[in-house]
Coordinates of C-alpha atoms and ligand atoms in Angstrom, one line a residue:
X10 CA 13.3 -33.5 -10.8
X11 CA 11.5 -30.2 -10.8
X12 CA 13.0 -27.3 -8.9
X13 CA 11.1 -26.6 -5.6
X14 CA 8.7 -23.7 -5.9
X15 CA 10.4 -20.4 -5.0
X16 CA 8.6 -18.8 -2.0
X17 CA 7.7 -15.3 -2.7
X18 CA 9.2 -13.4 0.2
X19 CA 7.9 -9.9 -0.7
X20 CA 6.3 -7.7 1.9
X21 CA 3.3 -5.8 0.5
X22 CA 2.1 -2.7 2.4
X23 CA -1.5 -1.8 2.0
X24 CA -3.7 0.9 3.7
X25 CA -5.2 4.3 3.3
X26 CA -3.5 7.4 2.1
X27 CA -1.3 8.9 4.8
X28 CA -0.9 5.7 6.8
X29 CA 2.9 5.7 6.1
X30 CA 3.3 2.9 3.4
X31 CA 6.1 4.7 1.6
X32 CA 8.0 5.9 4.6
X33 CA 7.8 2.5 6.4
X34 CA 8.5 0.7 3.2
X35 CA 11.7 2.7 2.7
X36 CA 12.9 1.9 6.2
X37 CA 12.1 -1.8 5.8
X38 CA 14.0 -1.8 2.6
X39 CA 17.0 -0.2 4.3
X40 CA 17.2 -2.3 7.4
X41 CA 15.9 -5.6 5.9
X42 CA 18.0 -5.5 2.8
X43 CA 15.0 -5.8 0.5
X44 CA 14.5 -3.8 -2.7
X45 CA 11.9 -1.0 -2.5
X46 CA 9.1 -0.8 -5.1
X47 CA 6.3 1.9 -4.9
X48 CA 3.4 1.3 -7.3
X49 CA 2.6 5.0 -7.6
X50 CA 6.2 5.6 -8.7
X51 CA 6.0 2.8 -11.3
X52 CA 2.8 4.5 -12.7
X53 CA 4.4 7.9 -12.8
X54 CA 7.6 6.7 -14.5
X55 CA 5.6 4.7 -17.0
X56 CA 3.5 7.7 -18.2
X57 CA 5.9 10.5 -17.3
X58 CA 3.2 12.3 -15.3
X59 CA 2.4 12.8 -11.7
X60 CA -0.6 11.0 -10.1
X61 CA -2.5 14.3 -9.8
X62 CA -1.8 15.1 -13.5
X63 CA -3.1 11.6 -14.5
X64 CA -6.3 12.1 -12.6
X65 CA -6.8 15.6 -14.0
X66 CA -6.0 14.7 -17.6
X67 CA -7.4 11.2 -18.0
X68 CA -9.6 10.5 -14.9
X69 CA -9.7 7.8 -12.3
X70 CA -10.6 4.8 -14.5
X71 CA -7.4 5.4 -16.5
X72 CA -5.4 5.7 -13.3
X73 CA -6.9 2.4 -12.0
X74 CA -5.9 0.6 -15.3
X75 CA -2.4 1.8 -14.9
X76 CA -2.5 0.7 -11.3
X77 CA -3.3 -2.9 -12.3
X78 CA -0.3 -2.8 -14.7
X79 CA 1.8 -1.6 -11.8
X80 CA 0.6 -4.4 -9.6
X81 CA 1.7 -6.9 -12.2
X82 CA 5.1 -5.3 -12.5
X83 CA 5.6 -5.0 -8.8
X84 CA 4.5 -8.6 -8.3
X85 CA 7.2 -9.8 -10.6
X86 CA 9.8 -8.8 -8.0
X87 CA 11.1 -11.1 -5.3
X88 CA 12.7 -10.1 -2.0
X89 CA 11.1 -6.7 -2.2
X90 CA 9.0 -4.4 -0.1
X91 CA 6.1 -3.1 -2.1
X92 CA 4.3 0.1 -1.1
X93 CA 0.9 0.3 -2.8
X94 CA -1.5 3.2 -3.5
X95 CA -4.4 3.3 -1.1
X96 CA -6.9 2.1 -3.7
X97 CA -4.9 -1.0 -4.8
X98 CA -7.3 -3.3 -2.9
X99 CA -10.3 -2.1 -5.0
X100 CA -9.4 -4.7 -7.5
X101 CA -9.1 -8.4 -6.7
X102 CA -6.9 -8.9 -9.8
X103 CA -4.4 -6.4 -8.4
X104 CA -4.2 -8.4 -5.2
X105 CA -3.7 -11.6 -7.1
X106 CA -0.5 -10.1 -8.6
X107 CA 0.7 -8.9 -5.2
X108 CA 1.5 -12.1 -3.4
X109 CA 3.6 -12.2 -0.3
X110 CA 3.3 -11.1 3.3
X111 CA 0.6 -8.5 3.1
X112 CA 0.5 -5.9 5.9
X113 CA -2.3 -3.5 6.6
X114 CA -1.1 -0.3 8.2
X115 CA -4.2 0.6 10.0
X116 CA -5.0 4.2 11.1
X117 CA -8.1 5.8 12.5
X118 CA -9.8 8.3 10.3
X119 CA -8.8 11.2 12.5
X120 CA -5.2 10.2 12.4
X121 CA -5.3 10.1 8.6
X122 CA -7.0 13.4 8.5
X123 CA -4.3 15.0 10.6
X124 CA -1.6 13.6 8.4
X125 CA -3.1 14.3 4.9
X126 CA -5.4 17.2 5.4
X127 CA -6.4 18.1 1.9
X128 CA -3.1 17.3 0.3
X129 CA -2.9 18.6 -3.3
X130 CA -0.8 15.6 -4.3
X131 CA -3.7 13.3 -3.4
X132 CA -6.4 14.0 -6.1
X133 CA -9.1 12.0 -4.4
X134 CA -8.9 14.4 -1.5
X135 CA -9.1 17.7 -3.4
X136 CA -12.3 19.7 -3.9
X137 CA -15.1 18.4 -1.7
X138 CA -12.8 16.7 0.7
X139 CA -13.7 16.8 4.4
X140 CA -13.4 14.5 7.4
X141 CA -16.6 12.8 6.6
X142 CA -15.4 11.9 3.2
X143 CA -12.3 10.3 4.7
X144 CA -14.4 8.4 7.3
X145 CA -16.7 7.0 4.6
X146 CA -13.8 6.0 2.4
X147 CA -12.1 4.2 5.3
X148 CA -15.4 2.4 6.2
X149 CA -15.8 1.2 2.6
X150 CA -12.2 0.1 2.2
X151 CA -11.4 -1.3 5.6
X152 CA -13.1 -4.7 5.0
X153 CA -10.9 -5.1 1.9
X154 CA -7.7 -4.2 3.7
X155 CA -8.6 -6.8 6.3
X156 CA -9.5 -9.4 3.8
X157 CA -6.2 -9.2 1.9
X158 CA -3.8 -8.8 4.8
X159 CA -1.8 -11.5 6.6
X160 CA -0.9 -9.0 9.4
X161 CA -2.6 -5.9 10.7
X162 CA -0.8 -3.3 12.7
X163 CA -2.1 -0.1 14.3
X164 CA 0.2 2.3 12.4
X165 CA -1.1 5.3 14.3
X166 CA 0.4 4.0 17.6
X167 CA 4.0 3.6 16.5
X168 CA 6.8 5.6 14.9
X169 CA 7.8 4.6 11.4
X170 CA 11.0 2.8 12.4
X171 CA 9.2 0.8 15.1
X172 CA 6.6 -0.2 12.5
X173 CA 9.4 -1.3 10.2
X174 CA 11.1 -3.5 12.8
X175 CA 7.8 -5.1 14.0
X176 CA 6.9 -5.9 10.4
X177 CA 10.3 -7.4 9.6
X178 CA 10.0 -9.6 12.7
X179 CA 6.5 -10.8 11.8
X180 CA 7.7 -11.4 8.2
X181 CA 10.6 -13.6 9.5
X182 CA 8.1 -15.6 11.7
X183 CA 5.8 -16.0 8.8
X184 CA 8.6 -17.3 6.6
X185 CA 9.6 -19.8 9.4
X186 CA 6.0 -21.0 9.6
X187 CA 6.0 -21.7 5.8
X188 CA 9.3 -23.6 5.8
Ligands
S3P222 C1 -5.2 6.6 -3.9 C2 -4.0 6.7 -3.1 C3 -2.8 7.3 -3.6 C4 -2.7 7.3 -5.1 C5 -3.9 7.8 -5.7 C6 -5.2 7.1 -5.3 C7 -6.4 6.0 -3.3 O1 -1.7 6.7 -3.0 O2 -2.5 5.9 -5.5 O3 -4.0 9.2 -5.4 O4 -7.3 5.6 -4.0 O5 -6.4 5.9 -2.0 P1 -1.2 6.8 -1.4 O6 -2.1 5.9 -0.7 O7 0.2 6.5 -1.5 O8 -1.5 8.2 -1.1

């Protein structure tokens, strides 16, 4: 007899830069006993460069290719919470690798703007960055965040530890539904 399929119980956090994926992911990992994986960190350790350095030296397409490799690597984990870069949803292939309970941490453009300003560690926001740019980026990406998510939460309305608890509760309910 074949073994029953192993259910992938990962929690995958998606959303725009500054919506709190890393912070919330770390708290989920701590209180939920899941391992923590951050795709930007996987990329940085693979090439021994920071994200801004990768953008500056090799450009965005190279970064996106590394991001797909990181999605593959992150998706091979089980019982993990995976924080993704804001652009992860730009490739359907990436999202095929990142199975699990996918949560969109939703924020309004003004909330994101307040949080990230023109953060030098976020290369897409440097140079010509302004509020308009962020609004357009959110408008383009939001349908994809919605498309790939199993659960959407208004991240701007809760503190990080509240978000973590709500997500863990929904994840447990989702697992029950699948059993
Ligand atoms: C990006 C978001 C960043 C990082 C890179 C590109 C994006 O991650 O992956 O700068 O395209 O939105 P965070 O969302 O963690 O800032």
